[in-house]
Amino acid sequence: MRRTIGLALAAGLLLSSCALSGTTTETRDPVDAEGEVTGEVSLQTWALKPRFTEYVEGVIAAFEEEYPGTSVTWLDQPGEGYSEKVLSQATAGELPDVTNLPPDMALPLAREGVLLDLGQVEDDLAATYVEGGLGAYAFAGLDGTYGYPWYLTTDLNYWNADMMAAGGLDAADPPTSFDELVAQARTLKDATGAYLMSRKPGMNDLVSNGIPVLSDDGEEFVFNSPEAVALVERYAEAYADGLMPQDVLTDAYLGNSELFTKGEAAWSTGGGNFIAGVLENNPSLEGTIVPSPYMGITPMYVQGVSVPAASKNLPAALALARFLTNAENQEAFAELVPGIFPSTVASQDNPSFSESDGTAEGDAKVIAFTGLPDAEVLQPVEVTEAMSTYFDQQVAAAIAGQITAQQALDAAVAKCNQLLAD
């Protein structure tokens, strides 16, 4: 499921070059969503068949029972090529009444006036959904909210207790800041030669440390600040001191979670069901993995549903979107999918998510779930794959000592702003 949560897509670039069927935010008319909830309405999801067919069909049947006279047509699109499918639908004015859109795909549609600003028709969004989930659909430079958050996940820290103990460290008292992480990485390396740190920073790490990446109006990137430079310099120092694997900057790098799974690094980050995936690939780590809260601002990954402004049946579309994302239906979905959580405020006290069964896996689930109210989407949805790639290349060069951190971030900001303006 993580594939469809927070996945960076090229939809923004595709949509920027096409004329979409919608009304620009500057010229949109007031929305009239009053009326009887009846008639035909369409729902589009992303790669939920066949695994979740029974669940979705059950939600649809319950909706039709609650609103007699309604008829829901369910369209489920394959995972591959979904952004292109949404683009063609939007261009033709055929976007389904309720469409599953992650924030990065919703952004260009919202900018073109294709999506309904829910603030025009809803009074209690903030009381219904967690702040970070709603915030994912409130875009820089635009007024309004353009999606109902559906299901969420987040990241937390995982520590290899045996590796840490061998270096005199305690996984039950892990680092809670970057400075503590570097200090314990040095302790472990000096004592055993093993690695605690095993990845370079991304844009999300800047935001997690309270460093702005994008201006408030969404018109320019600003991550070449003194604070960002200092963070990259700290990573460069750690790399130069041998606190990270040499190939962390090369194409041979396996990835942080892979090194953790192989027992070659004592720290990783992952979602609430991370432990199950690790043990499936390396059962010998059973009993050695200890979870803890994420350092800094906790990342949130969001899926949601949006309603096109041009829907021919707005009363039914809005009712269906609310019904799909209500607490009862979200909680039932989360019970089926380990690692995802409901976005509803009413679900925060549900013991199924807020109480551990005493296992490390149960503790991880609770840590992930209880972190959601304060979690945020860290990397701005304006960031494209090309931007991320260039940022990573420049930061890698700085960490390797080939250029300064200031030079790297200045170059990355210039490139990202160029791509943003294109």
Short mmCIF file of C-alpha atoms in Angstrom, two decimals:
data_model
loop_
_atom_site.label_atom_id
_atom_site.label_comp_id
_atom_site.label_asym_id
_atom_site.label_seq_id
_atom_site.Cartn_x
_atom_site.Cartn_y
_atom_site.Cartn_z
CA MET A 1 0.00 0.00 0.00
CA ARG A 2 2.97 2.36 0.55
CA ARG A 3 3.40 2.42 -3.24
CA THR A 4 0.18 4.39 -3.52
CA ILE A 5 0.82 6.64 -0.52
CA GLY A 6 2.99 9.68 -1.12
CA LEU A 7 4.20 8.36 -4.48
CA ALA A 8 5.87 11.14 -6.50
CA LEU A 9 4.19 11.39 -9.88
CA ALA A 10 4.77 13.34 -13.05
CA ALA A 11 1.16 14.48 -13.21
CA GLY A 12 2.01 18.10 -12.47
CA LEU A 13 4.33 18.36 -15.43
CA LEU A 14 1.87 16.63 -17.71
CA LEU A 15 -1.02 18.78 -16.66
CA SER A 16 0.89 22.04 -16.98
CA SER A 17 1.06 21.59 -20.73
CA CYS A 18 -2.58 20.70 -21.29
CA ALA A 19 -5.83 22.61 -21.29
CA LEU A 20 -8.07 21.09 -18.65
CA SER A 21 -11.82 21.09 -18.49
CA GLY A 22 -12.58 23.20 -15.46
CA THR A 23 -12.98 26.70 -14.13
CA THR A 24 -9.97 28.67 -12.96
CA THR A 25 -9.92 29.60 -9.29
CA GLU A 26 -10.03 33.28 -10.23
CA THR A 27 -13.31 32.98 -12.18
CA ARG A 28 -15.22 30.19 -10.46
CA ASP A 29 -18.85 30.76 -9.61
CA PRO A 30 -20.37 30.14 -6.17
CA VAL A 31 -21.11 26.47 -5.61
CA ASP A 32 -24.63 25.23 -5.12
CA ALA A 33 -24.39 21.81 -3.50
CA GLU A 34 -27.84 21.83 -1.97
CA GLY A 35 -30.35 19.25 -3.07
CA GLU A 36 -31.58 15.73 -2.48
CA VAL A 37 -28.96 12.98 -2.36
CA THR A 38 -30.22 10.75 -5.13
CA GLY A 39 -29.40 9.62 -8.63
CA GLU A 40 -26.27 8.28 -10.26
CA VAL A 41 -22.78 9.01 -8.91
CA SER A 42 -19.37 7.59 -9.83
CA LEU A 43 -16.43 6.58 -7.63
CA GLN A 44 -12.91 6.04 -8.91
CA THR A 45 -10.24 4.27 -6.87
CA TRP A 46 -6.63 3.42 -7.56
CA ALA A 47 -5.60 -0.24 -7.74
CA LEU A 48 -7.93 -1.61 -5.06
CA LYS A 49 -9.25 -4.56 -7.11
CA PRO A 50 -9.27 -7.45 -6.52
CA ARG A 51 -7.82 -7.38 -3.01
CA PHE A 52 -10.34 -4.91 -1.61
CA THR A 53 -13.30 -5.55 -3.87
CA GLU A 54 -15.45 -6.91 -1.06
CA TYR A 55 -14.71 -3.91 1.16
CA VAL A 56 -15.46 -1.27 -1.49
CA GLU A 57 -18.59 -3.03 -2.68
CA GLY A 58 -19.75 -3.22 0.94
CA VAL A 59 -19.27 0.54 1.39
CA ILE A 60 -21.17 1.21 -1.82
CA ALA A 61 -24.05 -1.07 -0.77
CA ALA A 62 -24.26 0.66 2.62
CA PHE A 63 -24.28 4.07 0.94
CA GLU A 64 -27.05 3.12 -1.45
CA GLU A 65 -29.06 1.76 1.47
CA GLU A 66 -28.60 4.94 3.49
CA TYR A 67 -29.52 7.10 0.50
CA PRO A 68 -32.37 5.36 -1.35
CA GLY A 69 -32.49 6.28 -5.01
CA THR A 70 -28.72 6.53 -5.41
CA SER A 71 -26.70 4.30 -7.71
CA VAL A 72 -22.90 4.20 -7.50
CA THR A 73 -20.74 3.19 -10.44
CA TRP A 74 -17.33 2.04 -9.20
CA LEU A 75 -14.32 2.45 -11.47
CA ASP A 76 -11.00 1.03 -10.30
CA GLN A 77 -7.95 1.97 -12.35
CA PRO A 78 -4.70 -0.03 -12.48
CA GLY A 79 -1.72 1.28 -10.56
CA GLU A 80 0.37 1.73 -13.69
CA GLY A 81 -0.49 4.82 -15.70
CA TYR A 82 -2.98 6.25 -13.21
CA SER A 83 -1.72 9.82 -13.49
CA GLU A 84 -2.09 9.70 -17.27
CA LYS A 85 -5.60 8.29 -16.91
CA VAL A 86 -6.62 11.10 -14.55
CA LEU A 87 -5.11 13.62 -16.96
CA SER A 88 -7.14 12.33 -19.89
CA GLN A 89 -10.31 12.27 -17.81
CA ALA A 90 -9.76 15.82 -16.58
CA THR A 91 -8.95 17.09 -20.06
CA ALA A 92 -12.14 15.53 -21.44
CA GLY A 93 -14.25 16.80 -18.53
CA GLU A 94 -14.97 13.22 -17.49
CA LEU A 95 -13.38 13.01 -14.06
CA PRO A 96 -15.57 10.74 -11.89
CA ASP A 97 -17.69 12.39 -9.19
CA VAL A 98 -15.46 11.10 -6.40
CA THR A 99 -11.90 10.42 -7.48
CA ASN A 100 -9.02 8.97 -5.46
CA LEU A 101 -6.21 11.54 -5.75
CA PRO A 102 -3.04 11.84 -3.67
CA PRO A 103 -2.11 15.47 -2.96
CA ASP A 104 0.54 15.71 -5.69
CA MET A 105 -2.02 14.74 -8.34
CA ALA A 106 -4.69 17.00 -6.85
CA LEU A 107 -2.48 20.10 -6.91
CA PRO A 108 -2.38 20.78 -10.68
CA LEU A 109 -6.08 19.97 -10.97
CA ALA A 110 -6.88 22.40 -8.17
CA ARG A 111 -4.79 25.10 -9.82
CA GLU A 112 -6.79 24.70 -13.02
CA GLY A 113 -10.12 24.92 -11.20
CA VAL A 114 -11.01 21.30 -11.94
CA LEU A 115 -11.53 20.36 -8.28
CA LEU A 116 -14.13 21.68 -5.88
CA ASP A 117 -12.89 23.77 -2.96
CA LEU A 118 -14.50 21.91 -0.08
CA GLY A 119 -14.39 25.02 2.05
CA GLN A 120 -17.29 26.32 -0.05
CA VAL A 121 -19.56 23.45 0.96
CA GLU A 122 -18.23 22.14 4.30
CA ASP A 123 -18.30 23.80 7.72
CA ASP A 124 -16.74 21.13 9.92
CA LEU A 125 -13.73 19.75 8.03
CA ALA A 126 -11.31 20.69 10.81
CA ALA A 127 -13.44 18.92 13.41
CA THR A 128 -13.74 15.81 11.25
CA TYR A 129 -10.23 15.12 9.93
CA VAL A 130 -6.76 15.38 11.48
CA GLU A 131 -4.96 18.60 10.70
CA GLY A 132 -2.10 17.14 8.68
CA GLY A 133 -4.46 15.16 6.48
CA LEU A 134 -6.51 18.23 5.61
CA GLY A 135 -3.39 20.32 5.23
CA ALA A 136 -2.18 17.98 2.52
CA TYR A 137 -4.98 19.31 0.30
CA ALA A 138 -4.46 23.00 1.13
CA PHE A 139 -1.89 24.19 -1.39
CA ALA A 140 0.52 27.12 -1.28
CA GLY A 141 -0.78 30.00 -3.35
CA LEU A 142 -4.35 28.68 -3.42
CA ASP A 143 -7.25 29.34 -1.08
CA GLY A 144 -9.30 26.36 -0.05
CA THR A 145 -9.11 22.62 0.58
CA TYR A 146 -9.31 20.27 -2.39
CA GLY A 147 -9.66 16.79 -0.96
CA TYR A 148 -11.08 14.71 1.85
CA PRO A 149 -8.20 12.80 3.49
CA TRP A 150 -8.95 9.10 3.28
CA TYR A 151 -6.24 6.90 4.72
CA LEU A 152 -2.89 7.85 6.18
CA THR A 153 0.41 6.40 7.22
CA THR A 154 3.53 7.80 8.79
CA ASP A 155 7.11 6.93 9.66
CA LEU A 156 8.89 6.20 12.91
CA ASN A 157 12.35 5.08 13.96
CA TYR A 158 13.49 1.47 14.27
CA TRP A 159 16.61 0.37 16.13
CA ASN A 160 18.54 -2.90 16.20
CA ALA A 161 18.85 -3.46 19.94
CA ASP A 162 21.58 -6.13 19.69
CA MET A 163 23.85 -4.01 17.49
CA MET A 164 23.39 -1.00 19.75
CA ALA A 165 24.00 -3.00 22.92
CA ALA A 166 27.28 -4.28 21.47
CA GLY A 167 28.42 -0.67 21.31
CA GLY A 168 27.22 0.23 24.78
CA LEU A 169 24.04 1.91 23.56
CA ASP A 170 20.46 1.32 24.68
CA ALA A 171 17.72 0.98 22.06
CA ALA A 172 15.20 1.80 24.80
CA ASP A 173 16.87 5.22 25.11
CA PRO A 174 17.57 6.08 21.47
CA PRO A 175 18.57 9.42 19.93
CA THR A 176 15.80 12.01 19.80
CA SER A 177 17.67 14.66 17.78
CA PHE A 178 20.13 14.76 14.92
CA ASP A 179 22.99 15.76 17.21
CA GLU A 180 22.27 12.78 19.47
CA LEU A 181 22.09 10.54 16.41
CA VAL A 182 25.56 11.60 15.27
CA ALA A 183 26.96 11.21 18.77
CA GLN A 184 25.60 7.67 19.14
CA ALA A 185 26.70 6.80 15.61
CA ARG A 186 30.22 7.78 16.60
CA THR A 187 30.03 5.73 19.79
CA LEU A 188 28.84 2.64 17.91
CA LYS A 189 31.40 3.00 15.13
CA ASP A 190 34.29 3.45 17.58
CA ALA A 191 33.20 0.49 19.68
CA THR A 192 32.23 -2.06 17.02
CA GLY A 193 32.88 -0.62 13.57
CA ALA A 194 29.14 -0.87 12.80
CA TYR A 195 26.95 1.85 11.36
CA LEU A 196 24.03 3.58 12.97
CA MET A 197 23.53 6.18 10.20
CA SER A 198 23.20 4.97 6.63
CA ARG A 199 21.52 7.61 4.47
CA LYS A 200 22.04 11.15 3.23
CA PRO A 201 19.42 13.85 3.82
CA GLY A 202 16.51 14.54 1.50
CA MET A 203 14.25 17.59 1.30
CA ASN A 204 11.93 15.94 3.81
CA ASP A 205 14.77 15.93 6.36
CA LEU A 206 15.07 19.69 6.01
CA VAL A 207 11.37 20.18 6.73
CA SER A 208 11.46 17.67 9.59
CA ASN A 209 14.16 19.80 11.18
CA GLY A 210 12.01 22.91 10.88
CA ILE A 211 13.77 24.29 7.79
CA PRO A 212 11.46 25.84 5.15
CA VAL A 213 11.78 24.38 1.65
CA LEU A 214 9.13 26.35 -0.26
CA SER A 215 7.96 29.94 0.19
CA ASP A 216 4.53 30.45 1.73
CA ASP A 217 3.07 31.52 -1.59
CA GLY A 218 4.47 28.45 -3.35
CA GLU A 219 6.31 30.53 -5.92
CA GLU A 220 9.94 29.74 -5.08
CA PHE A 221 12.16 27.28 -3.27
CA VAL A 222 14.11 28.69 -0.34
CA PHE A 223 16.09 25.77 1.09
CA ASN A 224 19.54 27.38 0.64
CA SER A 225 19.25 29.01 4.07
CA PRO A 226 22.01 29.02 6.71
CA GLU A 227 20.08 26.39 8.68
CA ALA A 228 19.90 24.05 5.68
CA VAL A 229 23.59 24.58 4.93
CA ALA A 230 24.47 23.74 8.53
CA LEU A 231 22.50 20.48 8.40
CA VAL A 232 24.16 19.33 5.16
CA GLU A 233 27.56 20.26 6.63
CA ARG A 234 26.83 18.07 9.66
CA TYR A 235 26.08 15.15 7.35
CA ALA A 236 29.27 15.84 5.43
CA GLU A 237 31.28 15.78 8.65
CA ALA A 238 29.69 12.51 9.69
CA TYR A 239 30.46 10.98 6.29
CA ALA A 240 34.05 12.21 6.39
CA ASP A 241 34.43 10.66 9.83
CA GLY A 242 33.30 7.27 8.52
CA LEU A 243 29.97 7.27 10.33
CA MET A 244 28.10 6.26 7.17
CA PRO A 245 28.86 3.56 4.57
CA GLN A 246 31.04 4.82 1.72
CA ASP A 247 28.58 3.72 -0.96
CA VAL A 248 25.72 5.77 0.55
CA LEU A 249 26.54 8.32 -2.18
CA THR A 250 26.90 5.88 -5.07
CA ASP A 251 24.70 3.80 -7.35
CA ALA A 252 25.74 0.75 -5.31
CA TYR A 253 23.79 2.02 -2.30
CA LEU A 254 21.18 -0.55 -1.27
CA GLY A 255 19.03 1.82 0.73
CA ASN A 256 18.64 2.46 4.42
CA SER A 257 15.91 -0.12 5.06
CA GLU A 258 17.76 -2.78 3.08
CA LEU A 259 20.92 -2.27 5.15
CA PHE A 260 18.85 -2.46 8.32
CA THR A 261 17.19 -5.67 7.15
CA LYS A 262 20.58 -7.20 6.39
CA GLY A 263 21.81 -6.28 9.86
CA GLU A 264 24.40 -3.88 8.42
CA ALA A 265 22.94 -0.70 9.96
CA ALA A 266 21.34 -0.26 13.37
CA TRP A 267 18.80 2.42 12.48
CA SER A 268 16.10 2.84 9.88
CA THR A 269 12.79 4.60 9.42
CA GLY A 270 9.59 3.03 8.17
CA GLY A 271 5.84 2.81 8.55
CA GLY A 272 3.84 1.17 11.28
CA ASN A 273 4.11 -2.29 9.70
CA PHE A 274 7.85 -2.05 8.95
CA ILE A 275 8.82 -4.83 11.35
CA ALA A 276 6.71 -7.43 9.57
CA GLY A 277 8.45 -6.69 6.27
CA VAL A 278 11.89 -6.86 7.85
CA LEU A 279 11.22 -10.18 9.56
CA GLU A 280 9.81 -11.67 6.38
CA ASN A 281 13.18 -11.07 4.74
CA ASN A 282 15.38 -11.69 7.78
CA PRO A 283 13.72 -13.77 10.53
CA SER A 284 16.93 -13.69 12.57
CA LEU A 285 16.07 -10.13 13.66
CA GLU A 286 13.03 -11.40 15.58
CA GLY A 287 13.04 -9.79 19.02
CA THR A 288 15.83 -7.32 18.23
CA ILE A 289 13.85 -4.44 16.68
CA VAL A 290 12.72 -1.57 18.92
CA PRO A 291 10.49 1.25 17.59
CA SER A 292 10.52 4.87 18.73
CA PRO A 293 8.92 8.15 17.57
CA TYR A 294 10.34 9.91 14.53
CA MET A 295 12.99 12.56 15.18
CA GLY A 296 11.71 16.04 14.40
CA ILE A 297 8.42 16.71 12.66
CA THR A 298 6.76 13.39 11.86
CA PRO A 299 6.10 12.74 8.16
CA MET A 300 2.61 11.95 6.94
CA TYR A 301 1.67 10.16 3.71
CA VAL A 302 -1.86 10.77 2.50
CA GLN A 303 -4.41 9.34 0.15
CA GLY A 304 -7.68 11.15 -0.33
CA VAL A 305 -10.66 11.69 -2.58
CA SER A 306 -11.61 14.84 -4.44
CA VAL A 307 -14.79 16.02 -6.12
CA PRO A 308 -14.68 17.78 -9.50
CA ALA A 309 -16.24 21.23 -9.51
CA ALA A 310 -18.16 20.28 -12.65
CA SER A 311 -19.81 17.20 -11.12
CA LYS A 312 -23.34 16.85 -12.46
CA ASN A 313 -24.54 15.51 -9.12
CA LEU A 314 -22.76 17.45 -6.40
CA PRO A 315 -25.13 16.54 -3.53
CA ALA A 316 -24.59 12.81 -4.12
CA ALA A 317 -20.86 13.22 -4.85
CA LEU A 318 -20.25 15.07 -1.59
CA ALA A 319 -22.37 12.61 0.37
CA LEU A 320 -20.43 9.68 -1.09
CA ALA A 321 -17.05 11.30 -0.36
CA ARG A 322 -18.09 11.97 3.23
CA PHE A 323 -19.47 8.45 3.62
CA LEU A 324 -16.35 6.78 2.23
CA THR A 325 -14.14 8.79 4.57
CA ASN A 326 -16.26 8.65 7.72
CA ALA A 327 -14.77 7.14 10.86
CA GLU A 328 -16.60 3.81 10.65
CA ASN A 329 -15.59 3.07 7.06
CA GLN A 330 -12.03 4.30 7.49
CA GLU A 331 -11.53 2.23 10.62
CA ALA A 332 -12.83 -0.88 8.85
CA PHE A 333 -10.41 -0.27 5.97
CA ALA A 334 -7.48 0.27 8.34
CA GLU A 335 -8.25 -3.05 10.04
CA LEU A 336 -7.79 -4.74 6.65
CA VAL A 337 -4.53 -3.00 5.76
CA PRO A 338 -1.72 -3.13 8.32
CA GLY A 339 0.18 0.14 8.45
CA ILE A 340 -2.57 2.53 7.37
CA PHE A 341 -4.74 4.57 9.70
CA PRO A 342 -8.00 6.53 9.53
CA SER A 343 -7.77 10.29 9.05
CA THR A 344 -10.79 11.00 11.23
CA VAL A 345 -10.51 12.83 14.54
CA ALA A 346 -13.19 10.56 16.00
CA SER A 347 -10.91 7.55 15.48
CA GLN A 348 -8.10 8.84 17.66
CA ASP A 349 -9.37 7.03 20.77
CA ASN A 350 -10.13 3.75 19.02
CA PRO A 351 -8.27 1.10 21.08
CA SER A 352 -7.66 -0.98 17.96
CA PHE A 353 -5.07 1.61 16.98
CA SER A 354 -4.21 3.41 20.22
CA GLU A 355 -3.41 0.40 22.41
CA SER A 356 -0.50 -2.04 21.97
CA ASP A 357 -0.67 -5.79 22.42
CA GLY A 358 2.76 -5.66 24.06
CA THR A 359 4.75 -6.74 21.01
CA ALA A 360 7.24 -4.55 19.16
CA GLU A 361 4.86 -4.59 16.21
CA GLY A 362 2.01 -3.46 18.46
CA ASP A 363 4.17 -0.72 19.99
CA ALA A 364 5.12 0.49 16.50
CA LYS A 365 1.49 0.69 15.45
CA VAL A 366 0.61 2.79 18.47
CA ILE A 367 3.60 5.11 18.02
CA ALA A 368 2.68 5.63 14.37
CA PHE A 369 -0.99 6.21 15.12
CA THR A 370 -0.53 8.55 18.07
CA GLY A 371 1.91 10.62 16.00
CA LEU A 372 -0.67 11.39 13.33
CA PRO A 373 -2.34 14.46 14.93
CA ASP A 374 0.94 16.39 14.75
CA ALA A 375 2.31 14.80 11.56
CA GLU A 376 2.71 16.73 8.31
CA VAL A 377 3.35 16.06 4.66
CA LEU A 378 7.02 17.07 4.72
CA GLN A 379 8.09 17.32 1.09
CA PRO A 380 6.01 19.92 -0.77
CA VAL A 381 3.80 18.39 -3.43
CA GLU A 382 5.29 20.89 -5.89
CA VAL A 383 8.53 18.88 -5.81
CA THR A 384 8.85 16.74 -8.94
CA GLU A 385 11.03 13.70 -9.54
CA ALA A 386 13.44 15.85 -11.57
CA MET A 387 13.77 18.29 -8.67
CA SER A 388 14.40 15.51 -6.17
CA THR A 389 17.01 13.92 -8.41
CA TYR A 390 18.92 17.17 -8.85
CA PHE A 391 18.73 17.94 -5.13
CA ASP A 392 20.07 14.49 -4.29
CA GLN A 393 22.94 14.86 -6.76
CA GLN A 394 24.01 18.21 -5.36
CA VAL A 395 23.74 17.10 -1.73
CA ALA A 396 25.74 13.96 -2.51
CA ALA A 397 28.49 16.11 -4.04
CA ALA A 398 28.56 18.31 -0.94
CA ILE A 399 28.69 15.37 1.43
CA ALA A 400 31.53 13.88 -0.62
CA GLY A 401 33.44 17.16 -0.25
CA GLN A 402 33.42 17.97 -3.97
CA ILE A 403 31.58 21.27 -3.43
CA THR A 404 30.47 23.22 -0.39
CA ALA A 405 27.04 22.77 1.15
CA GLN A 406 26.19 26.35 0.20
CA GLN A 407 27.16 25.76 -3.42
CA ALA A 408 25.11 22.56 -3.53
CA LEU A 409 21.97 24.12 -2.11
CA ASP A 410 22.29 27.29 -4.17
CA ALA A 411 22.52 25.19 -7.34
CA ALA A 412 19.61 22.99 -6.27
CA VAL A 413 17.40 25.99 -5.44
CA ALA A 414 18.19 27.60 -8.81
CA LYS A 415 17.39 24.38 -10.68
CA CYS A 416 14.19 23.70 -8.74
CA ASN A 417 12.97 27.26 -9.27
CA GLN A 418 13.67 26.94 -12.98
CA LEU A 419 11.67 23.71 -13.12
CA LEU A 420 8.90 25.27 -11.02
CA ALA A 421 8.59 28.15 -13.47
CA ASP A 422 8.60 25.98 -16.60
#
